[in-house]
XYZ file of C-alpha atoms in Angstrom:
366
model
C 43.351 97.122 22.814
C 42.486 98.702 26.115
C 44.700 101.286 27.699
C 47.996 100.079 29.072
C 47.575 101.723 32.424
C 50.771 102.572 34.245
C 54.102 100.786 34.503
C 55.612 103.222 36.966
C 54.691 101.169 40.052
C 56.024 97.856 41.324
C 55.938 94.896 39.003
C 53.144 92.457 39.951
C 53.200 88.716 39.331
C 50.570 86.029 39.804
C 51.705 82.444 40.446
C 49.298 79.666 39.524
C 47.789 77.872 42.481
C 48.486 74.344 41.207
C 51.888 74.587 42.913
C 50.094 74.342 46.284
C 48.559 71.442 48.161
C 45.161 71.817 49.929
C 46.956 73.173 53.003
C 48.640 75.909 50.995
C 52.120 74.401 50.971
C 54.188 74.543 47.797
C 54.587 70.870 46.882
C 57.323 71.746 44.371
C 59.585 73.033 47.126
C 61.997 75.807 46.262
C 61.038 77.218 42.861
C 63.131 80.354 43.442
C 60.262 82.692 44.288
C 62.553 84.258 46.892
C 64.428 85.867 44.010
C 61.293 87.874 43.235
C 61.215 89.131 46.835
C 64.889 90.040 46.646
C 64.238 92.067 43.479
C 61.326 93.963 45.037
C 58.734 92.312 42.824
C 55.213 91.929 44.214
C 53.895 88.404 43.761
C 51.044 86.292 45.041
C 49.405 82.962 44.342
C 46.313 83.302 42.220
C 43.132 83.102 44.325
C 41.743 79.975 42.657
C 43.059 76.647 41.395
C 41.911 76.350 37.793
C 42.477 74.284 34.661
C 42.174 77.392 32.485
C 43.338 80.929 33.209
C 40.582 83.505 32.739
C 40.282 87.282 32.934
C 39.759 87.453 36.738
C 42.996 85.509 37.161
C 45.301 87.621 34.984
C 43.759 91.076 34.443
C 46.040 93.828 35.699
C 49.010 91.585 36.400
C 52.333 92.315 34.729
C 53.308 88.647 34.528
C 51.952 85.205 35.324
C 54.163 82.265 36.306
C 52.149 79.094 35.743
C 52.433 75.326 35.329
C 49.231 73.343 34.741
C 46.512 75.811 33.653
C 45.727 76.190 29.968
C 45.935 79.572 28.249
C 43.252 79.894 25.579
C 41.471 82.572 23.590
C 38.952 82.733 26.459
C 41.775 83.687 28.804
C 41.825 87.200 27.334
C 38.074 87.778 27.077
C 37.229 90.843 29.172
C 40.860 91.584 30.029
C 41.547 95.326 30.114
C 45.286 95.123 30.744
C 46.912 91.832 29.672
C 50.148 90.678 31.280
C 53.369 91.379 29.399
C 54.575 87.874 30.173
C 53.141 84.390 30.608
C 56.064 82.373 31.973
C 55.400 78.632 31.784
C 57.090 76.416 34.354
C 58.150 73.601 31.988
C 58.986 73.038 28.345
C 55.642 71.964 26.861
C 53.242 74.599 25.605
C 50.601 72.494 23.836
C 47.976 73.892 26.256
C 48.896 77.489 25.389
C 47.168 79.267 22.508
C 50.195 81.120 21.171
C 48.175 83.000 18.549
C 45.858 84.405 21.226
C 48.812 85.469 23.359
C 50.469 87.130 20.375
C 47.305 89.020 19.426
C 47.186 90.496 22.923
C 50.869 91.408 23.078
C 51.852 88.817 25.684
C 55.209 87.054 25.617
C 55.168 83.308 26.312
C 58.324 81.722 27.706
C 59.286 78.168 28.665
C 62.134 76.746 30.758
C 64.281 74.410 28.647
C 67.418 75.285 30.589
C 65.791 74.168 33.830
C 64.185 70.973 32.533
C 66.976 69.765 30.274
C 69.084 67.629 32.648
C 66.208 66.392 34.877
C 64.189 65.157 31.882
C 67.242 63.599 30.243
C 68.033 61.821 33.504
C 64.421 60.672 33.762
C 64.613 59.254 30.228
C 67.745 57.301 31.111
C 66.088 56.091 34.318
C 63.060 54.858 32.399
C 65.225 53.215 29.757
C 67.197 51.235 32.338
C 64.025 50.350 34.253
C 62.385 48.939 31.127
C 65.453 47.051 29.904
C 66.041 45.542 33.362
C 62.338 44.733 33.977
C 62.494 46.660 37.248
C 58.722 46.968 37.726
C 58.096 43.280 37.072
C 60.891 42.201 39.422
C 59.569 44.503 42.132
C 56.174 42.796 41.857
C 57.751 39.339 42.047
C 59.166 40.162 45.467
C 56.055 41.888 46.788
C 53.726 39.107 45.579
C 55.843 36.176 46.760
C 56.690 35.065 43.205
C 60.452 34.803 43.766
C 60.685 31.533 41.819
C 59.583 33.295 38.626
C 62.599 35.572 38.482
C 64.357 33.560 35.767
C 61.539 34.440 33.365
C 62.490 38.107 33.567
C 66.050 38.315 32.248
C 66.753 41.887 31.191
C 68.665 43.492 28.341
C 71.945 45.304 28.856
C 72.162 48.856 27.549
C 75.800 48.666 26.473
C 76.223 48.573 22.702
C 72.515 48.926 21.904
C 71.126 51.159 19.177
C 68.968 53.906 20.673
C 66.432 55.748 18.520
C 65.347 59.266 19.422
C 62.229 60.940 18.070
C 63.324 64.522 18.552
C 66.881 65.805 18.961
C 66.295 69.022 20.850
C 68.174 70.248 23.906
C 66.900 67.577 26.272
C 67.578 64.738 23.842
C 71.072 66.109 23.262
C 71.667 65.979 27.002
C 70.532 62.342 26.976
C 73.070 61.650 24.230
C 75.798 62.799 26.620
C 74.419 60.635 29.432
C 74.457 57.586 27.147
C 78.123 57.911 26.149
C 79.527 55.578 28.856
C 77.286 52.796 27.507
C 78.852 52.877 24.025
C 75.457 53.076 22.375
C 74.815 53.914 18.741
C 72.261 56.688 18.446
C 69.940 57.320 15.527
C 67.461 60.190 15.546
C 64.561 61.682 13.644
C 64.328 65.459 13.818
C 63.648 67.397 10.605
C 64.585 70.640 12.366
C 67.974 69.567 13.696
C 70.903 70.920 11.632
C 72.963 68.036 10.216
C 76.156 69.578 11.573
C 74.707 69.525 15.102
C 73.918 65.823 14.794
C 77.407 65.141 13.466
C 78.993 66.962 16.410
C 76.943 64.787 18.755
C 77.835 61.608 16.918
C 74.181 60.991 16.079
C 72.959 59.621 12.752
C 69.897 61.428 11.423
C 67.258 59.369 9.607
C 63.565 59.438 8.806
C 61.062 58.305 11.425
C 60.430 54.931 9.781
C 64.136 54.090 9.802
C 64.460 55.018 13.472
C 61.509 52.815 14.370
C 62.791 49.883 12.344
C 66.443 49.911 13.397
C 66.461 50.885 17.069
C 66.555 48.532 20.042
C 64.864 51.239 22.084
C 62.879 54.180 20.723
C 62.484 57.198 23.018
C 59.889 59.889 22.248
C 61.391 63.285 23.138
C 59.735 65.717 20.711
C 57.137 68.385 21.444
C 53.447 67.775 20.780
C 52.253 69.627 17.677
C 49.810 68.914 14.871
C 52.778 67.434 13.036
C 53.738 65.036 15.838
C 50.249 63.953 16.950
C 50.229 60.128 16.662
C 53.682 60.260 15.103
C 54.027 56.776 16.578
C 51.000 55.052 15.068
C 50.087 51.442 14.309
C 52.051 51.423 11.061
C 55.248 52.725 12.652
C 54.888 50.394 15.634
C 54.697 47.495 13.187
C 58.180 48.460 11.922
C 59.807 47.877 15.312
C 61.737 44.757 16.210
C 59.866 42.345 18.516
C 62.853 42.655 20.853
C 62.621 46.461 20.968
C 61.047 48.748 23.563
C 59.250 52.082 23.279
C 59.507 54.919 25.788
C 57.562 58.170 25.927
C 58.771 60.969 28.215
C 57.314 63.805 26.118
C 53.523 64.023 25.620
C 50.998 61.194 25.526
C 49.216 61.963 22.239
C 52.450 61.619 20.265
C 51.882 57.862 20.610
C 48.676 56.170 19.476
C 48.023 54.480 22.811
C 45.484 51.976 21.497
C 47.935 50.846 18.826
C 50.666 50.519 21.448
C 48.427 48.397 23.661
C 47.642 46.111 20.730
C 51.336 45.721 19.867
C 52.213 44.866 23.469
C 49.331 42.408 23.808
C 50.300 40.643 20.595
C 53.940 40.306 21.614
C 55.137 42.550 18.801
C 57.116 44.638 21.303
C 59.260 43.541 24.217
C 58.038 46.313 26.504
C 57.322 49.987 27.046
C 57.942 52.798 29.490
C 55.467 55.666 29.768
C 55.639 58.804 31.854
C 52.755 60.289 29.850
C 49.410 59.092 28.496
C 46.838 60.155 25.920
C 44.395 60.779 28.771
C 45.792 61.753 32.154
C 45.269 60.140 34.527
C 44.623 56.912 32.591
C 41.277 55.179 33.141
C 41.291 52.453 35.828
C 40.540 49.832 33.159
C 43.407 50.907 30.877
C 45.149 47.636 29.895
C 48.566 49.237 30.357
C 48.025 49.176 34.113
C 48.062 45.380 34.247
C 50.966 44.667 31.898
C 54.069 43.338 33.656
C 56.384 44.376 30.816
C 55.370 48.044 31.004
C 56.881 50.618 33.378
C 54.592 53.532 34.220
C 54.991 56.897 35.928
C 52.325 59.590 36.592
C 53.849 62.313 34.381
C 56.335 63.084 37.125
C 59.422 60.974 36.527
C 61.553 64.110 36.234
C 59.947 65.652 39.326
C 62.988 66.270 41.525
C 64.423 69.131 43.545
C 66.712 69.725 40.574
C 63.695 70.163 38.305
C 61.950 72.490 40.769
C 64.923 74.784 41.165
C 65.824 74.687 37.485
C 62.380 75.397 36.076
C 61.578 77.906 38.789
C 64.853 79.742 38.372
C 64.399 79.935 34.610
C 60.832 81.232 34.871
C 61.812 83.766 37.521
C 64.680 85.001 35.334
C 62.162 85.602 32.541
C 59.995 87.592 34.952
C 62.929 89.689 36.160
C 64.065 90.354 32.593
C 60.655 91.694 31.630
C 60.401 93.693 34.854
C 63.583 95.463 33.757
C 62.348 96.007 30.216
C 64.497 93.261 28.705
C 63.379 90.534 26.351
C 63.598 87.144 28.110
C 65.592 84.322 26.606
C 63.146 81.519 25.826
C 60.273 83.235 24.001
C 58.214 80.760 21.958
C 55.855 83.213 20.209
C 58.490 85.334 18.484
C 55.857 86.990 16.268
C 54.768 89.054 19.259
C 57.969 91.100 19.217
C 56.540 93.646 16.796
C 53.360 94.188 18.814
C 52.858 97.840 19.777
C 51.403 97.009 23.216
C 54.412 94.890 24.121
C 56.875 97.504 22.879
C 55.167 100.227 24.889
C 55.032 98.189 28.080
C 58.616 96.942 27.833
C 59.819 100.429 27.050
C 58.073 101.753 30.149
C 59.618 99.003 32.280
C 63.074 99.776 30.893
C 62.604 103.443 31.770
C 61.615 102.528 35.336
C 64.616 100.238 35.707
C 66.929 102.928 34.336
C 65.636 105.540 36.756
C 65.942 103.165 39.692
C 69.573 102.221 39.062
C 70.668 105.567 37.689
C 71.774 104.127 34.362
C 70.750 105.354 30.950
C 69.406 102.348 29.117
C 67.572 102.364 25.792
C 63.881 101.697 26.171
C 61.865 99.289 24.075
C 62.099 95.707 22.948
C 65.686 94.546 22.912
C 67.382 91.193 23.444
């Protein structure tokens, strides 16, 4: 590991350039970067828009706040002074090599507190849109096919059985949003404590049972090796022909080819997808021409609420680290024993203590 340099100066943050349009305007609106200014933190947008962060992007920065770029082993090649923090704007981290970050003493955080309600609301929006055939009915009007409207009777949500693949924070928020509809909720999540499910009024079951019993299955788990193609041809074959499948998580959790086949063959009533195996989908993707499928370009939860929530959460992580504190939503917990991280956080804590006149213990602390 190269020398740590100095942590006695101002804290410096790079913000990934994918937040900006070609004219340099932040298309996400207010992501709370003003809070960095108020705290005296130096920040700037990275000089290039990139799909993968590399040494020229991050070397010498104390933290990076990023959304789209991947963080890989190559990210750290040639870096002399890695950032203490890589703060991801969002909850997914499938494009982040956590092992590489841990080896180089860099914390990785996500923003579940900021994304929780917007994504849950987006899931409910998609569910209602699919059940009510909103996309198909919109096309009937636009294409002068008014007389066909009786062919598109929808399904009411009240009293239906909803299946969740994943019962994390966002899915739990969706459970609350579904309460007025008197739905029965069944979920697959091997990591959810049974007592938590009981408190929510959710019945835990294996994935096959969820697929077979639910009127609507909603994918809300993270993408890992374990969940890749969790929804495959065999599990799709378990679903009722009257059921619908929604994916608001990550595209590769669903075997898209198998889903297309099931929809074509009439083995599913419909689907709603905010995500795809390949993004954007190819122009000849059959999903694009199916009337009983509702699609969104991985942005259904993109609202001012999402911008402020994710941005505020990421900025709080930055400000915590700038003060020598451990941020809340660290995903690579193994990094906490890394000597480089301990030294850098300790130095930041000492700076913060001297600036506010308080005696605060240095080092890694929650």
